[in-house]
XYZ file of C-alpha atoms in Angstrom:
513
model
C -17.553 -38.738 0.114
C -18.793 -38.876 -3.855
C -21.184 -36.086 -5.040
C -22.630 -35.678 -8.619
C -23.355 -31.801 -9.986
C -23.804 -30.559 -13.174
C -20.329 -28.692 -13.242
C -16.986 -27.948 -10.723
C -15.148 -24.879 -11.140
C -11.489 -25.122 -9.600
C -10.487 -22.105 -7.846
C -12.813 -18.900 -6.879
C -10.614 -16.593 -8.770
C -12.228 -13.967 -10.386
C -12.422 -15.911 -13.629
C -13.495 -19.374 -11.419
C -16.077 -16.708 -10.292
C -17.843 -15.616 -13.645
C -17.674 -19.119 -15.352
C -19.575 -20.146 -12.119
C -22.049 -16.979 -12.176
C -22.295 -17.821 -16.182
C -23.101 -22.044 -15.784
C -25.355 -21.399 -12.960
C -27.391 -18.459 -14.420
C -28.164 -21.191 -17.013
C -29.809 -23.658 -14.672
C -26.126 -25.665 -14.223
C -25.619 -27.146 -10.722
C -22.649 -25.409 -10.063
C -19.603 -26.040 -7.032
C -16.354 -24.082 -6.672
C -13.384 -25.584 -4.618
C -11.090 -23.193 -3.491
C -8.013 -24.160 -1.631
C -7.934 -20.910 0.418
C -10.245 -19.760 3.393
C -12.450 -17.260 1.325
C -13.015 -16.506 -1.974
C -11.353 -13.927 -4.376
C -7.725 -15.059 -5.218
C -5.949 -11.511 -5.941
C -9.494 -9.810 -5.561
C -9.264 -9.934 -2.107
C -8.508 -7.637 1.252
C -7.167 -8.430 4.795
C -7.563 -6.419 7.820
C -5.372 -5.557 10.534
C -6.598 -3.964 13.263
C -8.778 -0.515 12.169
C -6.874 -0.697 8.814
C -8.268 -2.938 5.823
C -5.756 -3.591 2.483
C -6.496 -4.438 -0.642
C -4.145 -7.242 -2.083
C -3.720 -6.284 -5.294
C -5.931 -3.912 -7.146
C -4.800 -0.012 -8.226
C -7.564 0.798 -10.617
C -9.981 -0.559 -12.658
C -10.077 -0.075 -16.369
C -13.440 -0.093 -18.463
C -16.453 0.809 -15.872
C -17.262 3.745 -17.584
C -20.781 4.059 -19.836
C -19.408 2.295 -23.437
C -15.967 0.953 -21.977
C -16.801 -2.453 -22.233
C -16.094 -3.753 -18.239
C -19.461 -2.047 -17.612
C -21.766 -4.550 -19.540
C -19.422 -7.128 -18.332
C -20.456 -6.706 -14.761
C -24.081 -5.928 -16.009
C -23.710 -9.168 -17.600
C -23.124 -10.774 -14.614
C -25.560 -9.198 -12.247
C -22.866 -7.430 -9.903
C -22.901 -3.471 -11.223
C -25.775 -2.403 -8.959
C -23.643 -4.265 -6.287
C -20.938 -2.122 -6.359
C -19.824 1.498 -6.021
C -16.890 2.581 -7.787
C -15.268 5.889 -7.679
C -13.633 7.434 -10.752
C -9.933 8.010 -10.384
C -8.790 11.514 -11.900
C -5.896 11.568 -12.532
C -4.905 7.718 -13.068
C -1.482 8.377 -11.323
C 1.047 11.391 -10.894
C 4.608 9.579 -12.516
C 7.705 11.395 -10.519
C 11.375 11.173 -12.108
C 14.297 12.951 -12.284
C 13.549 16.671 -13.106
C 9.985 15.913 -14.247
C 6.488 14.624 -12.408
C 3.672 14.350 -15.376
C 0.095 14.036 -14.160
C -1.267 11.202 -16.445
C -5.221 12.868 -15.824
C -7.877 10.449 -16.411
C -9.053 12.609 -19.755
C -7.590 11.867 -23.210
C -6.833 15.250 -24.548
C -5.866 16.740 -21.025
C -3.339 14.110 -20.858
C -2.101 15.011 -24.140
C -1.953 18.451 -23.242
C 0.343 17.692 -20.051
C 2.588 15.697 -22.111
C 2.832 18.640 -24.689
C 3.422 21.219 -21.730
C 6.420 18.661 -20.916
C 7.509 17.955 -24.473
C 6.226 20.873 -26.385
C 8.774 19.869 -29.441
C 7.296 16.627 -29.862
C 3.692 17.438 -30.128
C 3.172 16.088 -33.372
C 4.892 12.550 -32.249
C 2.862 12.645 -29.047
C -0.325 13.340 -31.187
C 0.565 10.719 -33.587
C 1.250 7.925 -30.571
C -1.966 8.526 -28.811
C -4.283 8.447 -32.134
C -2.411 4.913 -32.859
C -2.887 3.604 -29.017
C -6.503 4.716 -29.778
C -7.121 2.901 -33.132
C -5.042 -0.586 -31.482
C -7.818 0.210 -28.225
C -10.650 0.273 -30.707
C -9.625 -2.450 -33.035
C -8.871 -5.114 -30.298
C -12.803 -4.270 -28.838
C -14.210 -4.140 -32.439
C -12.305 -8.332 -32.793
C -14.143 -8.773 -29.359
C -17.339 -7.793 -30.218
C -17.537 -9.523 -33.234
C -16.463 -12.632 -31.721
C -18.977 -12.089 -28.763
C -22.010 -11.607 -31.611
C -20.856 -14.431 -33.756
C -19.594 -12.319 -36.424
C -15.934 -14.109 -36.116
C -13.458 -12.828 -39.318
C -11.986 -14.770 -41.502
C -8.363 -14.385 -41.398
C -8.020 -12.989 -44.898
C -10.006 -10.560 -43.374
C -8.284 -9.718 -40.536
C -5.826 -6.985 -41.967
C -8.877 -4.670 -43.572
C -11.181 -4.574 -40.605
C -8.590 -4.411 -37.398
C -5.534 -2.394 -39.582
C -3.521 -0.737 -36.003
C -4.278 -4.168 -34.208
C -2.831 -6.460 -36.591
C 0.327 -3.435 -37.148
C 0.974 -4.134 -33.572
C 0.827 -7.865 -33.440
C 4.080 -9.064 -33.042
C 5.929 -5.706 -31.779
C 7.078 -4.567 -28.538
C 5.081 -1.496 -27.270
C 8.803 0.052 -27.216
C 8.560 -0.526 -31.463
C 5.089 0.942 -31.429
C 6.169 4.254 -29.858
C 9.394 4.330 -31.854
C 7.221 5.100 -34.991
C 6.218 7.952 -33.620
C 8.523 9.016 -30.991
C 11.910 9.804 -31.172
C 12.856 10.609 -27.559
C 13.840 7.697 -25.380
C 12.328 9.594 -22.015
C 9.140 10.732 -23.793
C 8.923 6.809 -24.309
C 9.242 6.324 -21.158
C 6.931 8.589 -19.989
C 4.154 7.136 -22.427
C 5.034 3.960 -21.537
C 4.849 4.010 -17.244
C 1.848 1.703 -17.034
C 4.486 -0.792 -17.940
C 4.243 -1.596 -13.765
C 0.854 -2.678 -14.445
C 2.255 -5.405 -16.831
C 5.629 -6.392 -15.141
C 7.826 -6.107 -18.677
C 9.460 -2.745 -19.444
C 8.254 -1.196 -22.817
C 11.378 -3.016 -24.743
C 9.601 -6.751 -23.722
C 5.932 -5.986 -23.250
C 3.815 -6.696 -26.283
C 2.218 -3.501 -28.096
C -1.344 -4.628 -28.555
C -1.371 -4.814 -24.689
C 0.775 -1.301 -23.989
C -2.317 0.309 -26.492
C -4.895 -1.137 -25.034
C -3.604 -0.165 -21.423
C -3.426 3.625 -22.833
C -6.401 3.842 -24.861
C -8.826 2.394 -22.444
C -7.625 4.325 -19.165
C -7.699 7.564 -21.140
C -10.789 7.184 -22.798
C -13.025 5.992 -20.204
C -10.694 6.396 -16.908
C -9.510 4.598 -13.904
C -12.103 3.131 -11.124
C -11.550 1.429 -7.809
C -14.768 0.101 -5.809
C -15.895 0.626 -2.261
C -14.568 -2.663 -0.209
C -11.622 -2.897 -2.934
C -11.323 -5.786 -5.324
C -12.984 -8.501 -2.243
C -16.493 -6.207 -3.061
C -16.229 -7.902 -6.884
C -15.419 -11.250 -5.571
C -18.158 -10.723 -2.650
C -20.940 -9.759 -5.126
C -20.431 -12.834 -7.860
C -20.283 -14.759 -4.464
C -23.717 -13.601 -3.586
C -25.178 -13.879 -7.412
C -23.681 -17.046 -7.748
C -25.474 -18.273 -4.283
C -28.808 -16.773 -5.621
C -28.768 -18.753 -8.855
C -28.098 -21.946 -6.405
C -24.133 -22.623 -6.678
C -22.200 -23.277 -3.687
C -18.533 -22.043 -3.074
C -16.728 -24.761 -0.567
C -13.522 -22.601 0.678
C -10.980 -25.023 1.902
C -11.102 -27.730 0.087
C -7.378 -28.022 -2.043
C -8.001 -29.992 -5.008
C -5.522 -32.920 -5.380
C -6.332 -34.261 -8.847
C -8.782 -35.041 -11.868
C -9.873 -38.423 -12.600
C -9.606 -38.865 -16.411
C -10.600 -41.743 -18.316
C -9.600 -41.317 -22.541
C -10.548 -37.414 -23.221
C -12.570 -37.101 -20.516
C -12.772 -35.682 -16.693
C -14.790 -38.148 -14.515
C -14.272 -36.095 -11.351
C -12.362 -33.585 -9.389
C -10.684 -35.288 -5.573
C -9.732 -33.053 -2.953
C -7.535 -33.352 0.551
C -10.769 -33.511 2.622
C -11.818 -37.022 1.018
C -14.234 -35.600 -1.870
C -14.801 -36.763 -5.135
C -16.824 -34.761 -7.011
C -18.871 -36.021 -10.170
C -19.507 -33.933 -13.235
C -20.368 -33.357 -16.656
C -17.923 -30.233 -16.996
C -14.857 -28.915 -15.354
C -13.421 -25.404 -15.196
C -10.248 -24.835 -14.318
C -9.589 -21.167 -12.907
C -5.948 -22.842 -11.147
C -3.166 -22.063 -13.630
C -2.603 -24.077 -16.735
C 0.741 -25.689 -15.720
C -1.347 -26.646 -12.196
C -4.305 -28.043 -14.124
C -1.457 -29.765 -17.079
C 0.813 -31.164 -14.977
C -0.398 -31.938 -11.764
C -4.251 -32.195 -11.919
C -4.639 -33.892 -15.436
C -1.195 -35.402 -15.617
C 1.225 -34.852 -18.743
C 0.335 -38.753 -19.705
C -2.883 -38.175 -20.397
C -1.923 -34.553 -22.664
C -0.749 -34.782 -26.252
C 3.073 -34.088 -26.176
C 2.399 -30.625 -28.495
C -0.142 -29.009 -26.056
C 2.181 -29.980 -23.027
C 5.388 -28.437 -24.764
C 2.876 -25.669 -25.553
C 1.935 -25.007 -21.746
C 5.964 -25.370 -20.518
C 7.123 -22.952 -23.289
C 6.194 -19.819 -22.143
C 7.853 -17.948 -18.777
C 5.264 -16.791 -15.845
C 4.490 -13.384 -15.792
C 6.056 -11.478 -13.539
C 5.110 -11.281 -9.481
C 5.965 -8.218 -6.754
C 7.020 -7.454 -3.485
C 4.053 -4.867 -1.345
C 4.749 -3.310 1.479
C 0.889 -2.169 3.767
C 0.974 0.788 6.003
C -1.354 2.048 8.260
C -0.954 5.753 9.668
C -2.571 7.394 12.306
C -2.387 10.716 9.836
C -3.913 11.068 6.430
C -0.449 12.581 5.609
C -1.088 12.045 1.726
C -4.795 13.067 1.572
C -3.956 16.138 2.851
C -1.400 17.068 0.752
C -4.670 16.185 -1.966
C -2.299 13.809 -3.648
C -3.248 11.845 -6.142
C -4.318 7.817 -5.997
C -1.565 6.748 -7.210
C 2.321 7.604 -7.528
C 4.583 6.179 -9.905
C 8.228 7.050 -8.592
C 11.384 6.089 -11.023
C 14.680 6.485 -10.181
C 15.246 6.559 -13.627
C 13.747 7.281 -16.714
C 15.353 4.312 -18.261
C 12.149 1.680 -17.799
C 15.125 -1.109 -18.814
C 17.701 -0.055 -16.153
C 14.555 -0.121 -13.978
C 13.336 -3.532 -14.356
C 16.882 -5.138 -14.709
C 17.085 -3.309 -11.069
C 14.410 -5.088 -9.752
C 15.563 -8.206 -11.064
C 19.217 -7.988 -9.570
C 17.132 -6.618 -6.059
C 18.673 -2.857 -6.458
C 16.109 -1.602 -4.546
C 16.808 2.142 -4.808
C 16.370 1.954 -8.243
C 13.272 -0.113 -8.722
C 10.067 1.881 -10.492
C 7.892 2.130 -7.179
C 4.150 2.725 -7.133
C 2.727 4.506 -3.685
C -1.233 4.227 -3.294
C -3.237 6.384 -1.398
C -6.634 3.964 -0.945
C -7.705 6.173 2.075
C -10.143 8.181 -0.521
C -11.073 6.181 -2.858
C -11.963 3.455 -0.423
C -14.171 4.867 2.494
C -14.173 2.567 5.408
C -10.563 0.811 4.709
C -9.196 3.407 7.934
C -10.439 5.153 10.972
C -11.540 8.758 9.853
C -8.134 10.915 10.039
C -6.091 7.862 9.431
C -4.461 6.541 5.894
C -3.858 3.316 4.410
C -0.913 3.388 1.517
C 0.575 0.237 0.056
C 4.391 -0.074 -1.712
C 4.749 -2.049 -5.089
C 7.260 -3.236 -7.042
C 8.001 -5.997 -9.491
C 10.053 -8.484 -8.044
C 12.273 -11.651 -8.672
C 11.340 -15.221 -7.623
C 14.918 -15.794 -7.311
C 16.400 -13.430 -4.811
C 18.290 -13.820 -2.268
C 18.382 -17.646 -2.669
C 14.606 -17.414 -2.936
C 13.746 -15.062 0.032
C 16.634 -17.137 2.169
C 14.522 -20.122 1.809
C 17.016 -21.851 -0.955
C 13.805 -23.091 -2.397
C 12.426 -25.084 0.703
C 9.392 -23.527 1.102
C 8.167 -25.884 4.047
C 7.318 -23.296 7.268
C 8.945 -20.344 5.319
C 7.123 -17.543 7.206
C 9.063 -18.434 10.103
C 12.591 -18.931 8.312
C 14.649 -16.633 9.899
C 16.768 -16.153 6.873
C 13.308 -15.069 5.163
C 12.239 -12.493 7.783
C 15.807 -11.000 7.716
C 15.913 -10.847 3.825
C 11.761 -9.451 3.455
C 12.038 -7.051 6.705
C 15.471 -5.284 4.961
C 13.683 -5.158 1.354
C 10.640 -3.685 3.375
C 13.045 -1.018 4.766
C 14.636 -0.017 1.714
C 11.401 0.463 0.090
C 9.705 2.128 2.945
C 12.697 4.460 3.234
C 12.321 5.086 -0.701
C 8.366 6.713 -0.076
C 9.819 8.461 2.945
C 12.090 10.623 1.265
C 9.393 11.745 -1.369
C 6.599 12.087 1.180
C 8.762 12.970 4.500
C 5.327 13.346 6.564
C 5.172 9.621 6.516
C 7.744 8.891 8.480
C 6.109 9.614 11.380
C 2.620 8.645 10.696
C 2.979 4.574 10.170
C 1.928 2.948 13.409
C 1.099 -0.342 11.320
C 3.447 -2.848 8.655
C 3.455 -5.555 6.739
C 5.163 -6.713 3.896
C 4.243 -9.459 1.356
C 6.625 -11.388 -1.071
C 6.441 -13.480 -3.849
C 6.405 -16.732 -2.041
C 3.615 -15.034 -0.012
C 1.692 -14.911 -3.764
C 2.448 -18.470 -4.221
C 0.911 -19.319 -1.114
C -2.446 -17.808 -1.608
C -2.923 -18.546 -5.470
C -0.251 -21.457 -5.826
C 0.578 -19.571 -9.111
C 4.085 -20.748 -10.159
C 6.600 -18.179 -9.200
C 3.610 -16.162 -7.760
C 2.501 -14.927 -10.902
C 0.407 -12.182 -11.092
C -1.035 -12.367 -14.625
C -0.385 -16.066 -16.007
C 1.917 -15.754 -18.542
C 4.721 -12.976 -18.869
C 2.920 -9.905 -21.029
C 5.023 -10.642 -24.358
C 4.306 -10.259 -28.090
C 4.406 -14.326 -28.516
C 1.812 -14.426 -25.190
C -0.528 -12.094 -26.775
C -3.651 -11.795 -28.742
C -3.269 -15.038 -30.898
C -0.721 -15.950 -28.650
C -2.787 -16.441 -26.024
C -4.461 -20.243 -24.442
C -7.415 -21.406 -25.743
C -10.460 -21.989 -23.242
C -10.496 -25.579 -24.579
C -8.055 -28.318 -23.670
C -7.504 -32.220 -25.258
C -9.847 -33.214 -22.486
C -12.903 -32.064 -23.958
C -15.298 -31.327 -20.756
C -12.547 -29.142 -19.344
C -12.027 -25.598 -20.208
C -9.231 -22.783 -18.473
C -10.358 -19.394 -17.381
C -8.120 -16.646 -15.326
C -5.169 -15.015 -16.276
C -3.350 -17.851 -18.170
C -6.060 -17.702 -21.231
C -5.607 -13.748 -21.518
C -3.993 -10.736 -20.211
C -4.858 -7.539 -18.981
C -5.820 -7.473 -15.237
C -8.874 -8.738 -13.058
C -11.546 -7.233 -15.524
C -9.872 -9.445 -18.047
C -9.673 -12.325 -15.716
C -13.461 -11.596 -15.347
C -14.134 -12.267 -19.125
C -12.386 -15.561 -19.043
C -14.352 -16.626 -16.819
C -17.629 -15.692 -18.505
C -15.812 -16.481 -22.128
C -15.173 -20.295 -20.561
C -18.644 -20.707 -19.372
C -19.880 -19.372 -22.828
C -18.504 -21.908 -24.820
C -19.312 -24.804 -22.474
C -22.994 -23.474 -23.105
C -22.668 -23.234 -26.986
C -21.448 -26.751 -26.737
C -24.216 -28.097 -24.690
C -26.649 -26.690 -27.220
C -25.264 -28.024 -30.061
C -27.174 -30.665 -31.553
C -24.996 -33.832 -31.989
């Protein structure tokens, strides 16, 4: 079957999503192909019985009046669409001899740091104020950019000073000018589970950014989870007359010179267009949909270079008792083992799982309707390898894994380990959970096909940051990225991509030739 449109999007990902909202909001004839049965990629939920999960999301960064995510979604005609709760405080962190309530406010976090710290006010001071100034430089560059007021680079130094200081540094370096004390580091530093690289890897403009925007304008989490997002650009994207065709893997792109003819998927269509978006990662769009023979050798070398970003192992519970709600605990728990974020992530990589950092969310309150009333819903994370255990017992053959008894054996005893971790900080659950399931990486490969189930495209270091990061544009010059692999930062990020893509494709189209 051969159909012409104005543009394909491949992948309904958030940023597949937006660039699809954005072209079709501008009179473009618009299709997504996603591989999967509904839309959303990580933005997504399942349910299971009375209990509904969210996939992926914690919190949301940005949705307050002036934090940037909030014209974004404004933008894109989904903010009266949703209802998101504020989060206060963004998470409780739990360690030997301390547990620090990070609250949602600036100065009140400060002052619980202090009250922890009181020696070190002056550093902690000092820290925050230069997380602040990397936060407001890094949306200063993007504002510019977005109103056409791009600097020069001669420029760059005088008008973004604490974002260009931090280009190139670990967020680890960026504290050390400040702070002297390794566990006041690491205490500053425990969103590092949102980014999958301990402090000592994970690039600085990203580790500000993280602080400065959740403590100046909070953490948010929407009715219906991170699937109410994807459902609402769904519904704009259906109003401005673009289609979303759920299973419907895409197999390759037709190229002829610099050009995409058309996009062929497993079902027998070929799909006709003027433009292409790709929101599948860039080594899936390189190397298997475009084909490294029709790439310059530079941008394919550039594409290889850089490692994945890193990918987790959940475990989903369902009680019958909301055993952390009434406690009034907080959202979210970050529990370490250590205060040594190193030791913890070289943990998780070796599968030490009583030593892994280990995040416990509470969505039961937050997220009316995702359990019966009196009942809880708490998901397990941790960062976890690609590599363990020979693969998950699968030694790589990933043909039928889910029923690979090797691969039950190996996820069902990582499942128990963690499970018995949240136990012994919150005893009531162990007799509460009358519903589990555990997810793996492979089980994020199979519903995103991101290599080594990445979570956020590329691994969150200083050389895959800022300038670091993919272009939109590729050598095939009517197809453009958008998702995770052309930024960093989480699905609000992914969102911009998206919108970012479908931006320039516009400019483009407008230009006279």
């Amino acid at each position: 079957m051969v159909e012409r449109v104005d543009a394909v999007v491949v992948g309904a990902g958030l940023g597949g999503l937006a660039a699809a909202v954005t072209l079709a909001g501008a009179g473009k004839r618009t299709v997504v192909l996603e591989q999967h049965s509904v839309a959303g990629g990580y933005a997504s939920s399942f349910q299971r019985g009375p209990y509904r999960f969210d996939t992926a999301l914690h919190e949301l960064s940005g949705l307050a009046p002036g934090g940037g995510s909030d014209a974004l979604y404004r933008q894109l005609g989904i903010w009266h669409r949703l209802r998101p709760n504020r989060l206060d405080p963004l998470y409780v962190l739990r360690g030997p001899g301390r547990q620090i309530v990070a609250h949602a406010d600036a100065f009140a976090y400060e002052a619980e740091l202090i009250r922890h710290f009181p020696g070190q006010a002056d550093q902690i001071r000092a820290y925050l104020d230069d997380a602040m100034a990397v936060y407001r430089d890094v949306r200063r560059l993007t504002t510019d950019r977005a109103t056409g007021h791009d600097p020069s680079p001669d420029k760059m130094v005088g008008r973004y000073p604490a974002m260009v200081q931090a280009s190139g540094e670990t967020w680890d370096q960026m504290m050390a000018r400040h702070v002297t004390d390794p566990q006041l580091r690491a205490v500053l530093g425990a969103f590092w589970v949102y980014l999958g690289l301990p402090p000592s890897q994970c690039a600085a403009l990203l580790g500000g950014v993280v602080t400065g925007t959740y403590h100046q304008h909070g953490g948010w989490y929407p009715e219906g989870g991170a699937q109410a997002i994807s459902a609402a650009l769904a519904d704009v994207l259906h109003e401005h007359g673009g289609e979303i065709r759920c299973g419907q893997p895409v197999t390759g792109l037709d190229v002829e010179g610099d050009r995409v003819l058309a996009v062929t998927t497993d079902q027998g269509l070929r799909l006709e267009a003027d433009v292409f978006v790709s929101n599948a990662s860039a080594l899936t769009t390189a190397l298997e949909l475009v084909g490294r023979e029709h790439l310059p050798v530079e941008y394919v070398e550039r594409i290889e270079k850089p490692a994945p970003s890193y990918t987790t192992f959940s475990v989903y519970l369902g009680l019958d008792r909301d055993n952390l709600g009434e406690q009034e605990a907080a959202h979210e728990w970050f529990l370490n083992a250590t205060w040594d974020a190193d030791e913890a992530w070289q943990a998780a990589q070796s599968g030490d799982w009583d030593r892994v950092g280990l995040s416990v969310t509470d969505y039961t309150h937050v997220d009316p309707g995702c359990a019966p009333p009196g009942h809880g819903v708490v998901v397990l994370t941790t960062v976890a390898p690609w590599g363990y255990q020979n693969v998950w017992g699968t030694g790589g053959d990933l043909t039928g894994y889910h029923d690979n008894p090797a691969y039950v054996r190996v996820k069902q005893e990582v499942a128990d380990a963690l499970v018995r971790r949240a136990v012994d900080e919150f005893p009531a659950l162990a007799d509460s959970i009358c519903y589990r399931e555990a997810s793996t990486p492979l089980t994020n490969f199979h519903y995103t096909h991101n290599p080594h189930g990445a979570i956020e495209g590329y691994e969150n270091s200083p050389a895959n940051s800022g300038l670091g990061w993919l272009p939109h544009h590729t050598p095939m010059t009517n197809l453009f990225l958008a998702g995770a692999w052309t930024n960093s930062g989480g699905m609000n990020a992914a969102i911009n991509s998206g919108v970012e893509a479908a931006q320039q494709i516009l400019t483009r189209s407008r230009t006279p030739v």
